[in-house]
XYZ file of C-alpha atoms in Angstrom:
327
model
C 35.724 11.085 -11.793
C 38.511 13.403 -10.512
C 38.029 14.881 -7.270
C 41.530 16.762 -6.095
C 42.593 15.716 -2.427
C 41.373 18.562 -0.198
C 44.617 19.684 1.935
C 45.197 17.186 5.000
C 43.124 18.485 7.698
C 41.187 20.728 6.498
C 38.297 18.194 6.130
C 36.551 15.621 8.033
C 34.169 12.882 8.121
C 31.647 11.715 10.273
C 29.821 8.114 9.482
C 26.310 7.730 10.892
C 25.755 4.887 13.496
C 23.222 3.028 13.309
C 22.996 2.862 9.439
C 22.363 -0.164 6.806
C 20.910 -3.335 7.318
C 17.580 -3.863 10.073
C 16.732 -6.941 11.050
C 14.195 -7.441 8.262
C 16.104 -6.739 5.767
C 18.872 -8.980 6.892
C 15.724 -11.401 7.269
C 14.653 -11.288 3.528
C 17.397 -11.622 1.911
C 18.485 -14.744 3.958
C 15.416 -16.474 3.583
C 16.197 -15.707 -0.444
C 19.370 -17.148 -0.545
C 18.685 -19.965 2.090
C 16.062 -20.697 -0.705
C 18.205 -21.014 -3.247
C 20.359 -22.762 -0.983
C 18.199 -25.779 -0.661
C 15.713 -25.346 -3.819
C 17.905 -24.666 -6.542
C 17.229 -21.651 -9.036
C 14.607 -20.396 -10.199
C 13.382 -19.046 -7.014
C 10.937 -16.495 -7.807
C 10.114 -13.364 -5.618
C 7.093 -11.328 -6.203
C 8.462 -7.369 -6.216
C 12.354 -6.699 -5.326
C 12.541 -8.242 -1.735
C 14.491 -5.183 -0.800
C 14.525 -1.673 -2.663
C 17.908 -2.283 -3.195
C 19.841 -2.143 -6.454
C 23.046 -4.328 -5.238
C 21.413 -6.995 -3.523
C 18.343 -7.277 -6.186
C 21.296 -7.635 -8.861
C 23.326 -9.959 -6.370
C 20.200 -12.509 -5.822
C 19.562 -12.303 -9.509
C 22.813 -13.843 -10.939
C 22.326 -16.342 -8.354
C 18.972 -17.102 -10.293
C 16.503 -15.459 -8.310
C 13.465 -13.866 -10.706
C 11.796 -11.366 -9.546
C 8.104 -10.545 -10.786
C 5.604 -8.157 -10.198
C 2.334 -10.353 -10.842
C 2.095 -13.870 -9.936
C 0.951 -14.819 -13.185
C 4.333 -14.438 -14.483
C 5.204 -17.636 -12.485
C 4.900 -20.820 -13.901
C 2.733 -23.333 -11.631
C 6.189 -25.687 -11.500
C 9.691 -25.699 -12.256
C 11.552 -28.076 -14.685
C 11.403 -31.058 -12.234
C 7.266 -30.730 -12.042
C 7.810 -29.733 -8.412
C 5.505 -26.179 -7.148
C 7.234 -23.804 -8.166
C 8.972 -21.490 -4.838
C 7.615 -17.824 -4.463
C 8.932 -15.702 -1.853
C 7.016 -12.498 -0.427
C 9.004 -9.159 -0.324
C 10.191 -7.574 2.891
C 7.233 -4.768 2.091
C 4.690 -7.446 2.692
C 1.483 -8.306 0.182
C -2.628 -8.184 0.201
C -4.450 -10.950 1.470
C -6.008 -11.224 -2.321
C -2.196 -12.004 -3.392
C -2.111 -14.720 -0.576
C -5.038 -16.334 -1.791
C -3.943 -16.247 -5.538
C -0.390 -17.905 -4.914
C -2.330 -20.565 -2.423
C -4.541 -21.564 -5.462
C -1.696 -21.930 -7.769
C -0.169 -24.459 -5.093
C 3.020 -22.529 -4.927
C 5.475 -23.572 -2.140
C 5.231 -19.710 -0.432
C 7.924 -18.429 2.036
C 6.962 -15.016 3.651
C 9.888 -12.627 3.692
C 7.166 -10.178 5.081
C 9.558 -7.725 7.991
C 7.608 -8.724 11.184
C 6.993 -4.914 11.921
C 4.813 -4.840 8.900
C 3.060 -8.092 9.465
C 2.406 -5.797 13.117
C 0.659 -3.315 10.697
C -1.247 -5.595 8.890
C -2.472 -7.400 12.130
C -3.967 -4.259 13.352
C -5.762 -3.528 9.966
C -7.249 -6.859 10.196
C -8.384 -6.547 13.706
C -10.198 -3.126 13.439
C -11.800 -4.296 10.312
C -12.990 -7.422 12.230
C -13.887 -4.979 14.941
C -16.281 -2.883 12.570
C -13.823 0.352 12.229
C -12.843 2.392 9.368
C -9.155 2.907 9.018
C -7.142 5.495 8.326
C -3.524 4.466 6.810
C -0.631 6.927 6.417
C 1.593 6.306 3.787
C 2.838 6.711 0.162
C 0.612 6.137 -2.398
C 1.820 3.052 -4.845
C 4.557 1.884 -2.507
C 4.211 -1.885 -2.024
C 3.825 -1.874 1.671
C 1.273 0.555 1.434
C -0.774 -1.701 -1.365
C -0.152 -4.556 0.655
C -1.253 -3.038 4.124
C -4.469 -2.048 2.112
C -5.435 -5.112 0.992
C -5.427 -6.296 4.700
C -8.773 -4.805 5.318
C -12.601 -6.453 5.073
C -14.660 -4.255 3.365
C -17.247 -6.721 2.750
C -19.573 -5.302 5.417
C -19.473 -1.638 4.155
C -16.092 -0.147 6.027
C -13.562 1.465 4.714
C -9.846 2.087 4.403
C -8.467 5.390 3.580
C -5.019 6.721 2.677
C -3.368 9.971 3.211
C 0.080 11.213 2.536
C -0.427 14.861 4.168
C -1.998 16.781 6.283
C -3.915 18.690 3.211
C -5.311 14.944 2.288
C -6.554 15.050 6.502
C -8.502 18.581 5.688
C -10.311 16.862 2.788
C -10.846 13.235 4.143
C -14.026 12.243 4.309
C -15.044 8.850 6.202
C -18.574 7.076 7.317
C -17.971 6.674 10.869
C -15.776 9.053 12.532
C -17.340 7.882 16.017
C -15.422 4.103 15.168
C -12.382 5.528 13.321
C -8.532 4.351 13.354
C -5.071 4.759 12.036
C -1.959 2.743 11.040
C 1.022 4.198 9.603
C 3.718 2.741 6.819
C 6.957 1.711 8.597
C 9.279 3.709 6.796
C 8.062 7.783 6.861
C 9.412 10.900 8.250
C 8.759 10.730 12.131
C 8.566 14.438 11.990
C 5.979 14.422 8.899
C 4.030 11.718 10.444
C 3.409 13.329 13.848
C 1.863 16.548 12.253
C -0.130 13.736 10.241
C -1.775 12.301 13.288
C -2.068 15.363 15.202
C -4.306 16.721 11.960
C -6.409 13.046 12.432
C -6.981 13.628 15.532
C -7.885 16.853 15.801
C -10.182 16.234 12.613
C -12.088 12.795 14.263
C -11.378 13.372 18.311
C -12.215 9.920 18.538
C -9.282 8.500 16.485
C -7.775 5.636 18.049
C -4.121 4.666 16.923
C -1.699 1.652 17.744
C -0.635 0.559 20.945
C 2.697 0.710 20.067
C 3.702 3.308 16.694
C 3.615 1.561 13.579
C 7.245 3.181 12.411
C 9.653 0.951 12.595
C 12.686 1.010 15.120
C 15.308 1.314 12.365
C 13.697 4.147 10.679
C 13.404 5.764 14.090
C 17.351 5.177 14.577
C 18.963 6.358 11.371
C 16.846 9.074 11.270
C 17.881 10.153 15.076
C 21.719 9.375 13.721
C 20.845 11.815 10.130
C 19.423 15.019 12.820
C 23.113 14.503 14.685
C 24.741 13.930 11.327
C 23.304 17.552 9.879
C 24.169 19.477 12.922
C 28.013 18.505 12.376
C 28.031 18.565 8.658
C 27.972 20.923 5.059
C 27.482 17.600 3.015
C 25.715 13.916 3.537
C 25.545 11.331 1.372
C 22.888 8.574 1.965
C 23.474 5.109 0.523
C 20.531 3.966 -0.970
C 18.808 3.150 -3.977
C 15.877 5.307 -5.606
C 13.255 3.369 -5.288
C 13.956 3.223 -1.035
C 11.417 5.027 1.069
C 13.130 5.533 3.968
C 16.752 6.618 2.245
C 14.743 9.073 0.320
C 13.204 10.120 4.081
C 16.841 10.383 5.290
C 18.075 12.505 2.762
C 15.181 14.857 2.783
C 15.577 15.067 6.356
C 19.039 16.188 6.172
C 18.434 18.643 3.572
C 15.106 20.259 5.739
C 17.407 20.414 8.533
C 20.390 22.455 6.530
C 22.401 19.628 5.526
C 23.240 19.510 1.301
C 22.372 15.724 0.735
C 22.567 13.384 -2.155
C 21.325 9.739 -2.451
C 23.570 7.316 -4.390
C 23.549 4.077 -4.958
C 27.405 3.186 -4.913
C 30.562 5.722 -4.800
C 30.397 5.838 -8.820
C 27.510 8.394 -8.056
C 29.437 10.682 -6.106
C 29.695 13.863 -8.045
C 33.309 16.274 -7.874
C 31.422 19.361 -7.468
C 29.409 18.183 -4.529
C 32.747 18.960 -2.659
C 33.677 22.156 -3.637
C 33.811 25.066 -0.242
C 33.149 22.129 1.823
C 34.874 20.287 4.495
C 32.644 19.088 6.763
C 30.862 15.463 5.182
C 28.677 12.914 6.563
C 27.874 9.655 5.510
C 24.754 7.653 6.665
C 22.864 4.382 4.328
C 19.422 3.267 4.383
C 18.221 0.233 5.694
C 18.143 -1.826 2.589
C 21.569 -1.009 1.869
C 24.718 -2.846 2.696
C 27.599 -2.528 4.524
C 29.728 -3.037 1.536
C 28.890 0.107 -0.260
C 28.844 2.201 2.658
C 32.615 0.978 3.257
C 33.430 1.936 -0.693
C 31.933 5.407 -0.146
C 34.005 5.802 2.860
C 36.755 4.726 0.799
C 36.455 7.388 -1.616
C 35.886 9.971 1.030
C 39.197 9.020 2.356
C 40.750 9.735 -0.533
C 39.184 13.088 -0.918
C 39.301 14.468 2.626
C 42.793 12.731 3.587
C 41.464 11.676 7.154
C 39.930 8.684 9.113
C 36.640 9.105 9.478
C 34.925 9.161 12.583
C 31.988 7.298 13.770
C 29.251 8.679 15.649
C 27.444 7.459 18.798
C 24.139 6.170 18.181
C 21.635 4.311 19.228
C 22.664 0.049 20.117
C 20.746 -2.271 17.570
C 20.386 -6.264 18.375
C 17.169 -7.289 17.153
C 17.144 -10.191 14.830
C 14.538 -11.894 13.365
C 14.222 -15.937 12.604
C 13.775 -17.044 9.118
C 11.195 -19.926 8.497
C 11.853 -23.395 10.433
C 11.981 -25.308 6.768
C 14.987 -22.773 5.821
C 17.027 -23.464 8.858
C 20.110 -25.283 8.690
């Protein structure tokens, strides 16, 4: 990749703050490594504990396996102990609980806290005798796995909708005992017009005490509106397969904002640059600090300048890893 130096001054950079790592994802991936810490490989992980490309690759050479079904885990390792499965940070359904229980496997739950909040309220309106509504992306893992919270053994239901056009055509058996839930990691913005279509659909809606979309997502999408306001050009850290990068850059791009999601500096394109000087930089939360600093790196090359770091909102939430992976 050749990108010529753009003359000194001309250009700028601003780096989004907050950005990277939330507390759950920090959360997962230690209780992955702590794992393999103490257990030894093969520690095996059902779905990528983050959507991450780096840190998937990272906790695989140290022998983490990562599997989509639980039947591609054997009942014990070499040494005829049960063998260790961990839960992804996106959470699973209470069938897959079950399933690894009667295999005996020794389970940690990597579940982020914020979704095991979700799932909790699932479980208690189903309990309660009300129909839910959840808002999210069909197929994603956290939406499969807040799904398979609910009872439907006594004839409720769960439904899912992406959009407002799924609200117009939703159809549920009791609007009078009705609620929602949303995925942690959507557009604020597309979510709000979501509910307001609910409940102006099924008046009697009820929703969360507290909104279902997680502080992080709030934050680095906050820091992406300042970001687009100030720049031509952002580029999100993040892999594909990351809900809320792909939210960020979207947002950016509905606001004005060119945007591009990469999952190291090797993505960055040279004619991304071209009658530009104005560039932002901003990483979703699965994504590491590391590759944020090697895309700044590059940028600093490019735009011959320091970049500077925005104000944003303070983060210091951390969440505890299991008691048996504690040093």
């Amino acid at each position: 990749m050749n990108i010529p130096p753009l003359p000194k001054s001309a250009a700028f950079i601003h780096l989004a703050n907050p950005r990277g790592f939330c507390a759950g994802v920090d959360r997962a991936i230690d209780i992955v490594s702590r794992a393999l810490d103490i257990f030894g490989a093969p520690v095996y992980v059902r779905h990528e504990v983050v959507h991450n490309k780096f840190v998937v690759d990272s906790l695989r050479d140290r022998g983490a396996i990562f599997v989509e079904e639980l039947d591609e885990i054997p009942d014990t390792d070499s040494r005829n102990r049960p063998s260790i499965v961990i839960f992804s940070a996106h959470g699973v359904s209470q069938q897959i609980r079950e399933k690894a229980k009667l295999k005996g496997f020794k389970v940690f739950d990597a579940t982020c806290p914020l979704v095991t909040k979700v799932h909790l309220e699932v479980t208690n309106f189903s309990q309660s005798g009300r129909e839910c509504v959840l808002i999210g992306h069909a197929h994603h893992p956290e939406v499969e796995g807040t799904m398979g919270q609910y009872d439907n053994s006594s004839g409720g239901k769960i439904y899912l909708v992406e959009s407002v056009d799924d609200v117009q055509t939703l159809q549920v058996q009791n609007p009078e005992r009705l609620s929602y839930v949303t995925q942690t990691t959507l557009s604020m913005d597309d979510t709000s017009k979501v509910i307001d279509a609910l409940q102006e659909k099924f008046p009697l809606i009820q929703g969360p005490r507290k909104k279902d979309i997680c502080y992080a997502t709030q934050n680095r999408q906050d820091a992406v509106k300042q970001l687009a306001l100030e720049c031509e050009l952002l580029l999100v850290v993040g892999s594909l397969n990351s809900s809320n990068s792909n939210r960020l850059k979207e947002l950016a791009e509905r606001l004005g904002c060119e945007a591009y999601l990469i999952d190291s500096a090797e993505d960055i394109e040279p004619g991304w640059f071209l009658d530009k000087s104005r560039f932002g930089i901003t990483a979703g939360a699965s994504a590491p600090e590391v590759l944020v600093q090697e895309v700044v790196a590059r940028l600093k090359e490019i735009c011959q300048q320091e970049p500077v770091e925005l104000k944003g909102a303070e983060e210091n939430i951390v969440f505890s890893t299991p008691k048996e992976l504690r040093a």
